[in-house]
PDB file of C-alpha atoms in Angstrom:
ATOM      1  CA  GLU A   1      -0.027   0.093  -0.058  1.00 63.00           C
ATOM      2  CA  ALA A   2       1.249   3.618  -0.763  1.00 67.00           C
ATOM      3  CA  ALA A   3       3.090   4.922   2.161  1.00 92.00           C
ATOM      4  CA  VAL A   4       2.919   8.488   3.296  1.00 96.00           C
ATOM      5  CA  THR A   5       4.477   9.720   6.398  1.00 97.00           C
ATOM      6  CA  GLN A   6       3.855  12.459   8.556  1.00 98.00           C
ATOM      7  CA  SER A   7       5.698  14.337  11.365  1.00 97.00           C
ATOM      8  CA  PRO A   8       5.476  15.040  14.087  1.00 97.00           C
ATOM      9  CA  ARG A   9       2.159  13.175  14.785  1.00 96.00           C
ATOM     10  CA  SER A  10       1.081  15.837  17.517  1.00 97.00           C
ATOM     11  CA  LYS A  11       2.416  19.209  18.093  1.00 97.00           C
ATOM     12  CA  VAL A  12       1.624  22.100  20.518  1.00 98.00           C
ATOM     13  CA  ALA A  13       2.692  25.329  19.432  1.00 98.00           C
ATOM     14  CA  VAL A  14       2.290  29.245  20.965  1.00 97.00           C
ATOM     15  CA  THR A  15       0.639  31.678  19.113  1.00 97.00           C
ATOM     16  CA  GLY A  16       2.709  33.727  16.888  1.00 97.00           C
ATOM     17  CA  GLY A  17       5.172  31.151  16.728  1.00 97.00           C
ATOM     18  CA  LYS A  18       6.456  29.229  13.815  1.00 98.00           C
ATOM     19  CA  VAL A  19       5.429  25.576  13.084  1.00 98.00           C
ATOM     20  CA  THR A  20       6.452  23.346  10.237  1.00 98.00           C
ATOM     21  CA  LEU A  21       4.855  20.372   9.521  1.00 98.00           C
ATOM     22  CA  SER A  22       6.561  17.660   7.097  1.00 98.00           C
ATOM     23  CA  CYS A  23       5.418  14.883   4.817  1.00 98.00           C
ATOM     24  CA  HIS A  24       7.201  12.143   3.259  1.00 98.00           C
ATOM     25  CA  GLN A  25       5.998   9.679   0.222  1.00 97.00           C
ATOM     26  CA  THR A  26       7.692   6.526  -1.287  1.00 95.00           C
ATOM     27  CA  ASN A  27       5.065   5.898  -3.487  1.00 90.00           C
ATOM     28  CA  ASN A  28       7.024   7.795  -6.488  1.00 91.00           C
ATOM     29  CA  HIS A  29       3.672   9.933  -6.739  1.00 93.00           C
ATOM     30  CA  ASP A  30       4.102  13.271  -8.501  1.00 92.00           C
ATOM     31  CA  TYR A  31       0.879  15.188  -6.923  1.00 94.00           C
ATOM     32  CA  MET A  32       0.997  15.850  -3.243  1.00 96.00           C
ATOM     33  CA  TYR A  33      -1.510  17.774  -1.224  1.00 97.00           C
ATOM     34  CA  TRP A  34      -2.079  19.243   2.723  1.00 98.00           C
ATOM     35  CA  TYR A  35      -5.542  19.253   3.871  1.00 98.00           C
ATOM     36  CA  ARG A  36      -6.626  20.308   7.351  1.00 97.00           C
ATOM     37  CA  GLN A  37      -9.885  18.882   9.170  1.00 97.00           C
ATOM     38  CA  ASP A  38     -11.973  20.541  11.578  1.00 93.00           C
ATOM     39  CA  THR A  39     -15.033  19.183  13.316  1.00 82.00           C
ATOM     40  CA  GLY A  40     -17.836  19.655  11.115  1.00 73.00           C
ATOM     41  CA  HIS A  41     -16.072  20.899   8.013  1.00 76.00           C
ATOM     42  CA  GLY A  42     -14.806  17.606   6.386  1.00 86.00           C
ATOM     43  CA  LEU A  43     -11.637  18.017   4.571  1.00 95.00           C
ATOM     44  CA  ARG A  44     -10.317  21.224   3.317  1.00 95.00           C
ATOM     45  CA  LEU A  45      -7.517  21.874   0.637  1.00 95.00           C
ATOM     46  CA  ILE A  46      -4.546  24.206   1.750  1.00 97.00           C
ATOM     47  CA  HIS A  47      -1.964  23.798  -0.635  1.00 97.00           C
ATOM     48  CA  TYR A  48      -0.771  21.389  -3.344  1.00 95.00           C
ATOM     49  CA  SER A  49       1.876  20.194  -5.667  1.00 96.00           C
ATOM     50  CA  TYR A  50       2.199  18.703  -9.080  1.00 93.00           C
ATOM     51  CA  VAL A  51       5.960  19.089  -9.195  1.00 94.00           C
ATOM     52  CA  ALA A  52       9.083  19.421  -7.516  1.00 94.00           C
ATOM     53  CA  ASP A  53       9.916  23.126  -6.786  1.00 95.00           C
ATOM     54  CA  SER A  54       6.433  24.033  -7.505  1.00 95.00           C
ATOM     55  CA  THR A  55       3.452  24.714  -5.080  1.00 97.00           C
ATOM     56  CA  GLU A  56      -0.120  26.024  -5.802  1.00 95.00           C
ATOM     57  CA  LYS A  57      -2.911  27.289  -3.423  1.00 95.00           C
ATOM     58  CA  GLY A  58      -5.761  25.246  -2.660  1.00 93.00           C
ATOM     59  CA  ASP A  59      -9.199  26.676  -1.319  1.00 92.00           C
ATOM     60  CA  ILE A  60      -7.986  27.801   2.051  1.00 95.00           C
ATOM     61  CA  PRO A  61      -4.177  28.890   1.466  1.00 97.00           C
ATOM     62  CA  ASP A  62      -4.128  32.083   3.797  1.00 97.00           C
ATOM     63  CA  GLY A  63      -1.671  31.977   6.632  1.00 97.00           C
ATOM     64  CA  TYR A  64       0.110  28.748   5.438  1.00 98.00           C
ATOM     65  CA  LYS A  65       2.948  28.383   2.960  1.00 98.00           C
ATOM     66  CA  ALA A  66       4.106  25.337   1.221  1.00 98.00           C
ATOM     67  CA  SER A  67       7.413  23.887   0.336  1.00 98.00           C
ATOM     68  CA  ARG A  68       8.377  20.839  -2.257  1.00 98.00           C
ATOM     69  CA  PRO A  69      12.074  20.518  -2.297  1.00 97.00           C
ATOM     70  CA  SER A  70      11.945  16.782  -3.623  1.00 96.00           C
ATOM     71  CA  GLN A  71       9.225  14.663  -5.209  1.00 96.00           C
ATOM     72  CA  GLU A  72       9.094  12.744  -1.888  1.00 97.00           C
ATOM     73  CA  ASN A  73       9.054  15.727   0.485  1.00 98.00           C
ATOM     74  CA  PHE A  74       6.063  18.541   1.012  1.00 98.00           C
ATOM     75  CA  SER A  75       6.108  20.705   4.132  1.00 98.00           C
ATOM     76  CA  LEU A  76       3.269  22.940   5.164  1.00 98.00           C
ATOM     77  CA  ILE A  77       4.688  26.180   7.136  1.00 98.00           C
ATOM     78  CA  LEU A  78       2.750  28.402   9.516  1.00 98.00           C
ATOM     79  CA  GLU A  79       4.782  31.581   9.878  1.00 95.00           C
ATOM     80  CA  LEU A  80       2.490  32.852  12.477  1.00 97.00           C
ATOM     81  CA  ALA A  81       0.603  30.388  14.129  1.00 97.00           C
ATOM     82  CA  SER A  82      -2.673  31.521  15.383  1.00 98.00           C
ATOM     83  CA  LEU A  83      -5.366  29.531  17.535  1.00 97.00           C
ATOM     84  CA  SER A  84      -7.723  29.164  14.589  1.00 96.00           C
ATOM     85  CA  GLN A  85      -4.902  26.851  13.041  1.00 98.00           C
ATOM     86  CA  THR A  86      -5.704  24.295  15.483  1.00 97.00           C
ATOM     87  CA  ALA A  87      -6.752  21.398  13.528  1.00 97.00           C
ATOM     88  CA  VAL A  88      -5.622  17.947  12.300  1.00 97.00           C
ATOM     89  CA  TYR A  89      -3.682  18.333   8.983  1.00 98.00           C
ATOM     90  CA  PHE A  90      -3.366  15.504   6.488  1.00 98.00           C
ATOM     91  CA  CYS A  91      -0.632  15.127   3.901  1.00 98.00           C
ATOM     92  CA  ALA A  92      -1.641  12.983   0.947  1.00 97.00           C
ATOM     93  CA  SER A  93      -0.185  11.808  -2.515  1.00 96.00           C
ATOM     94  CA  SER A  94      -1.665  10.759  -5.685  1.00 93.00           C
ATOM     95  CA  GLU A  95      -0.818   9.505  -9.192  1.00 84.00           C
ATOM     96  CA  ARG A  96      -3.974  10.691 -11.130  1.00 76.00           C
ATOM     97  CA  THR A  97      -5.987   8.036  -9.263  1.00 79.00           C
ATOM     98  CA  GLU A  98      -6.618   7.303  -5.758  1.00 87.00           C
ATOM     99  CA  VAL A  99      -5.452   9.838  -3.075  1.00 92.00           C
ATOM    100  CA  PHE A 100      -3.632   8.107  -0.391  1.00 94.00           C
ATOM    101  CA  PHE A 101      -3.503  10.065   3.257  1.00 96.00           C
ATOM    102  CA  GLY A 102      -0.658  10.019   5.869  1.00 97.00           C
ATOM    103  CA  LYS A 103      -1.852   9.476   9.252  1.00 96.00           C
ATOM    104  CA  GLY A 104      -2.216  13.210  10.129  1.00 97.00           C
ATOM    105  CA  THR A 105      -0.596  15.502  12.517  1.00 97.00           C
ATOM    106  CA  ARG A 106      -2.860  17.001  15.379  1.00 97.00           C
ATOM    107  CA  LEU A 107      -1.461  20.682  15.759  1.00 98.00           C
ATOM    108  CA  THR A 108      -2.754  22.654  18.961  1.00 97.00           C
ATOM    109  CA  VAL A 109      -1.956  26.222  19.226  1.00 97.00           C
ATOM    110  CA  VAL A 110      -2.221  27.713  22.632  1.00 97.00           C
TER     111      VAL A 110
ATOM    112  CA  GLN B   1     -20.687  28.004   0.276  1.00 57.00           C
ATOM    113  CA  GLN B   2     -19.963  24.344   0.491  1.00 64.00           C
ATOM    114  CA  LYS B   3     -19.831  23.043  -3.018  1.00 90.00           C
ATOM    115  CA  VAL B   4     -20.354  19.227  -1.872  1.00 95.00           C
ATOM    116  CA  GLN B   5     -23.189  18.622   0.440  1.00 96.00           C
ATOM    117  CA  GLN B   6     -23.553  15.419   2.276  1.00 97.00           C
ATOM    118  CA  SER B   7     -26.970  14.011   4.007  1.00 97.00           C
ATOM    119  CA  PRO B   8     -27.860  13.002   6.406  1.00 97.00           C
ATOM    120  CA  GLU B   9     -25.402  14.556   9.069  1.00 96.00           C
ATOM    121  CA  SER B  10     -25.341  11.371  11.123  1.00 96.00           C
ATOM    122  CA  LEU B  11     -27.349   8.183  10.799  1.00 97.00           C
ATOM    123  CA  ILE B  12     -28.037   5.133  13.254  1.00 98.00           C
ATOM    124  CA  VAL B  13     -28.784   1.659  11.573  1.00 98.00           C
ATOM    125  CA  PRO B  14     -29.234  -1.734  13.198  1.00 97.00           C
ATOM    126  CA  GLU B  15     -26.577  -4.256  12.845  1.00 98.00           C
ATOM    127  CA  GLY B  16     -27.537  -6.242   9.537  1.00 97.00           C
ATOM    128  CA  GLY B  17     -29.523  -3.175   8.285  1.00 98.00           C
ATOM    129  CA  MET B  18     -28.922  -0.937   5.255  1.00 98.00           C
ATOM    130  CA  ALA B  19     -27.295   2.182   5.396  1.00 98.00           C
ATOM    131  CA  SER B  20     -28.114   4.798   2.514  1.00 98.00           C
ATOM    132  CA  LEU B  21     -25.758   8.039   2.360  1.00 98.00           C
ATOM    133  CA  ASN B  22     -26.167  11.062  -0.113  1.00 98.00           C
ATOM    134  CA  CYS B  23     -23.961  13.668  -1.532  1.00 98.00           C
ATOM    135  CA  THR B  24     -24.407  16.222  -4.195  1.00 97.00           C
ATOM    136  CA  SER B  25     -22.305  18.559  -5.866  1.00 95.00           C
ATOM    137  CA  SER B  26     -22.933  22.061  -7.049  1.00 93.00           C
ATOM    138  CA  ASP B  27     -19.965  22.378  -9.412  1.00 89.00           C
ATOM    139  CA  ARG B  28     -20.812  21.431 -13.065  1.00 88.00           C
ATOM    140  CA  ASN B  29     -17.371  20.550 -13.900  1.00 87.00           C
ATOM    141  CA  VAL B  30     -17.166  17.588 -11.600  1.00 89.00           C
ATOM    142  CA  ASP B  31     -15.773  14.517 -13.398  1.00 86.00           C
ATOM    143  CA  TYR B  32     -15.272  11.776 -10.581  1.00 90.00           C
ATOM    144  CA  PHE B  33     -17.190  11.032  -7.195  1.00 94.00           C
ATOM    145  CA  TRP B  34     -14.947   9.590  -4.466  1.00 95.00           C
ATOM    146  CA  TRP B  35     -16.297   8.117  -1.121  1.00 97.00           C
ATOM    147  CA  TYR B  36     -13.889   7.932   1.566  1.00 97.00           C
ATOM    148  CA  ARG B  37     -14.493   5.940   4.917  1.00 97.00           C
ATOM    149  CA  GLN B  38     -12.531   7.449   8.114  1.00 96.00           C
ATOM    150  CA  HIS B  39     -12.339   5.467  11.471  1.00 96.00           C
ATOM    151  CA  SER B  40     -11.961   7.617  14.746  1.00 93.00           C
ATOM    152  CA  GLY B  41      -8.896   8.832  14.761  1.00 92.00           C
ATOM    153  CA  LYS B  42      -7.641   7.338  11.490  1.00 94.00           C
ATOM    154  CA  SER B  43      -6.926   8.783   8.350  1.00 95.00           C
ATOM    155  CA  PRO B  44      -9.343   8.469   5.425  1.00 96.00           C
ATOM    156  CA  LYS B  45      -9.322   5.304   3.135  1.00 95.00           C
ATOM    157  CA  MET B  46     -10.718   5.409  -0.143  1.00 94.00           C
ATOM    158  CA  LEU B  47     -13.980   3.040  -0.491  1.00 96.00           C
ATOM    159  CA  MET B  48     -15.133   3.434  -3.929  1.00 95.00           C
ATOM    160  CA  SER B  49     -15.141   5.951  -6.713  1.00 92.00           C
ATOM    161  CA  ILE B  50     -17.311   6.305  -9.708  1.00 93.00           C
ATOM    162  CA  PHE B  51     -17.607   8.543 -13.010  1.00 90.00           C
ATOM    163  CA  SER B  52     -20.121   7.057 -15.010  1.00 87.00           C
ATOM    164  CA  ASN B  53     -23.975   7.152 -14.553  1.00 90.00           C
ATOM    165  CA  GLY B  54     -25.322   3.970 -12.953  1.00 93.00           C
ATOM    166  CA  GLU B  55     -24.586   1.797 -10.261  1.00 95.00           C
ATOM    167  CA  LYS B  56     -21.010  -0.014  -9.100  1.00 95.00           C
ATOM    168  CA  GLU B  57     -21.109  -2.736  -6.573  1.00 96.00           C
ATOM    169  CA  GLU B  58     -18.123  -3.933  -4.537  1.00 95.00           C
ATOM    170  CA  GLY B  59     -19.060  -6.319  -1.754  1.00 96.00           C
ATOM    171  CA  ARG B  60     -21.557  -4.958   0.765  1.00 97.00           C
ATOM    172  CA  PHE B  61     -20.936  -1.548  -0.764  1.00 97.00           C
ATOM    173  CA  THR B  62     -22.957  -0.013  -3.903  1.00 97.00           C
ATOM    174  CA  VAL B  63     -22.513   3.555  -5.257  1.00 97.00           C
ATOM    175  CA  HIS B  64     -25.181   5.242  -7.585  1.00 97.00           C
ATOM    176  CA  LEU B  65     -24.394   8.141  -9.779  1.00 96.00           C
ATOM    177  CA  ASN B  66     -26.717  10.287 -11.694  1.00 95.00           C
ATOM    178  CA  LYS B  67     -24.325  13.164 -13.678  1.00 92.00           C
ATOM    179  CA  ALA B  68     -27.400  15.054 -14.864  1.00 93.00           C
ATOM    180  CA  SER B  69     -28.044  15.917 -10.999  1.00 94.00           C
ATOM    181  CA  LEU B  70     -24.562  15.307  -9.563  1.00 93.00           C
ATOM    182  CA  HIS B  71     -26.074  13.151  -7.119  1.00 96.00           C
ATOM    183  CA  THR B  72     -24.363  10.150  -5.597  1.00 97.00           C
ATOM    184  CA  SER B  73     -25.207   7.736  -2.950  1.00 98.00           C
ATOM    185  CA  LEU B  74     -23.597   5.206  -1.329  1.00 98.00           C
ATOM    186  CA  HIS B  75     -25.226   2.143   0.228  1.00 98.00           C
ATOM    187  CA  ILE B  76     -24.071  -0.108   2.608  1.00 98.00           C
ATOM    188  CA  ARG B  77     -25.894  -3.410   3.140  1.00 97.00           C
ATOM    189  CA  ASP B  78     -25.843  -5.960   5.979  1.00 98.00           C
ATOM    190  CA  SER B  79     -23.996  -3.206   8.321  1.00 98.00           C
ATOM    191  CA  GLN B  80     -21.576  -4.240  10.658  1.00 97.00           C
ATOM    192  CA  PRO B  81     -20.367  -2.571  13.678  1.00 96.00           C
ATOM    193  CA  SER B  82     -17.142  -2.230  12.221  1.00 97.00           C
ATOM    194  CA  ASP B  83     -18.903   0.130   9.430  1.00 98.00           C
ATOM    195  CA  SER B  84     -19.350   2.657  12.106  1.00 97.00           C
ATOM    196  CA  ALA B  85     -17.231   5.691  11.128  1.00 97.00           C
ATOM    197  CA  LEU B  86     -17.328   9.372   9.185  1.00 96.00           C
ATOM    198  CA  TYR B  87     -18.253   8.729   5.213  1.00 97.00           C
ATOM    199  CA  LEU B  88     -16.533  11.461   3.338  1.00 97.00           C
ATOM    200  CA  CYS B  89     -17.647  12.293  -0.256  1.00 97.00           C
ATOM    201  CA  ALA B  90     -15.200  14.261  -2.408  1.00 95.00           C
ATOM    202  CA  ALA B  91     -15.720  15.664  -6.238  1.00 94.00           C
ATOM    203  CA  GLU B  92     -13.091  15.918  -8.498  1.00 91.00           C
ATOM    204  CA  THR B  93     -13.363  18.181 -11.358  1.00 83.00           C
ATOM    205  CA  ASP B  94     -11.750  18.131 -14.524  1.00 68.00           C
ATOM    206  CA  SER B  95      -9.056  20.508 -13.749  1.00 69.00           C
ATOM    207  CA  GLY B  96      -6.719  17.636 -13.129  1.00 71.00           C
ATOM    208  CA  TYR B  97      -3.999  17.176 -10.372  1.00 80.00           C
ATOM    209  CA  ASN B  98      -6.733  14.577  -8.114  1.00 83.00           C
ATOM    210  CA  LYS B  99      -7.782  17.978  -6.372  1.00 88.00           C
ATOM    211  CA  LEU B 100     -10.636  16.739  -4.254  1.00 91.00           C
ATOM    212  CA  THR B 101     -13.646  18.696  -2.575  1.00 93.00           C
ATOM    213  CA  PHE B 102     -14.961  17.057   0.240  1.00 95.00           C
ATOM    214  CA  GLY B 103     -18.160  17.534   2.059  1.00 95.00           C
ATOM    215  CA  LYS B 104     -18.596  17.595   5.700  1.00 95.00           C
ATOM    216  CA  GLY B 105     -19.485  14.175   5.865  1.00 96.00           C
ATOM    217  CA  THR B 106     -22.104  11.589   7.272  1.00 97.00           C
ATOM    218  CA  VAL B 107     -21.450   9.860  10.778  1.00 96.00           C
ATOM    219  CA  LEU B 108     -22.780   6.131  10.446  1.00 97.00           C
ATOM    220  CA  LEU B 109     -23.005   4.323  13.743  1.00 98.00           C
ATOM    221  CA  VAL B 110     -24.153   0.752  13.368  1.00 98.00           C
ATOM    222  CA  SER B 111     -25.892  -0.538  16.905  1.00 95.00           C
ATOM    223  CA  PRO B 112     -25.296  -3.885  17.758  1.00 91.00           C
TER     224      PRO B 112
END
């Protein structure tokens, strides 16, 4: 099965601090995504990438940056973490068919 | 506004019963619908996908699609307690890149 690994699995961050969430896939997939999940909102797309060194804005990009330094790695960066960014974040990868999700990172901003 | 609407928000069915979940998109550019299942504390896992009008069956799971109304439904027969989970419907448009727009989901509880 496709492997998407996220780190850390959970994190507590202070308001105004910088947070980096990392994602690594061994599927050789071109497409990678960052979604956030909040109770009552399903999954919402933050950023995605279809090739290394390039990222695209998703549906809710404000307050987030993304970096894709290689095909395998995709990071999500919160430069100034805010309370409203408390959520579970999922990284995913795909190759034009099924999207495979990582196990998620629970981020709590205090 | 939410482009993918799911109903009901929650559903309780007895063990062995039939669960029916609904999903509608407001985006005319939708090409595919995907159904994902997410158990509590876990990541979403793909159940089924459909892009043609009609019906698709895999084991106890059946998916219907009406492209004219952009409505899909998921039916689970002989429901088991292990089917208790959040069911997410996602729509994929013809923009490529497998970008999925998810609904808020339906919480299914199968009571023993």
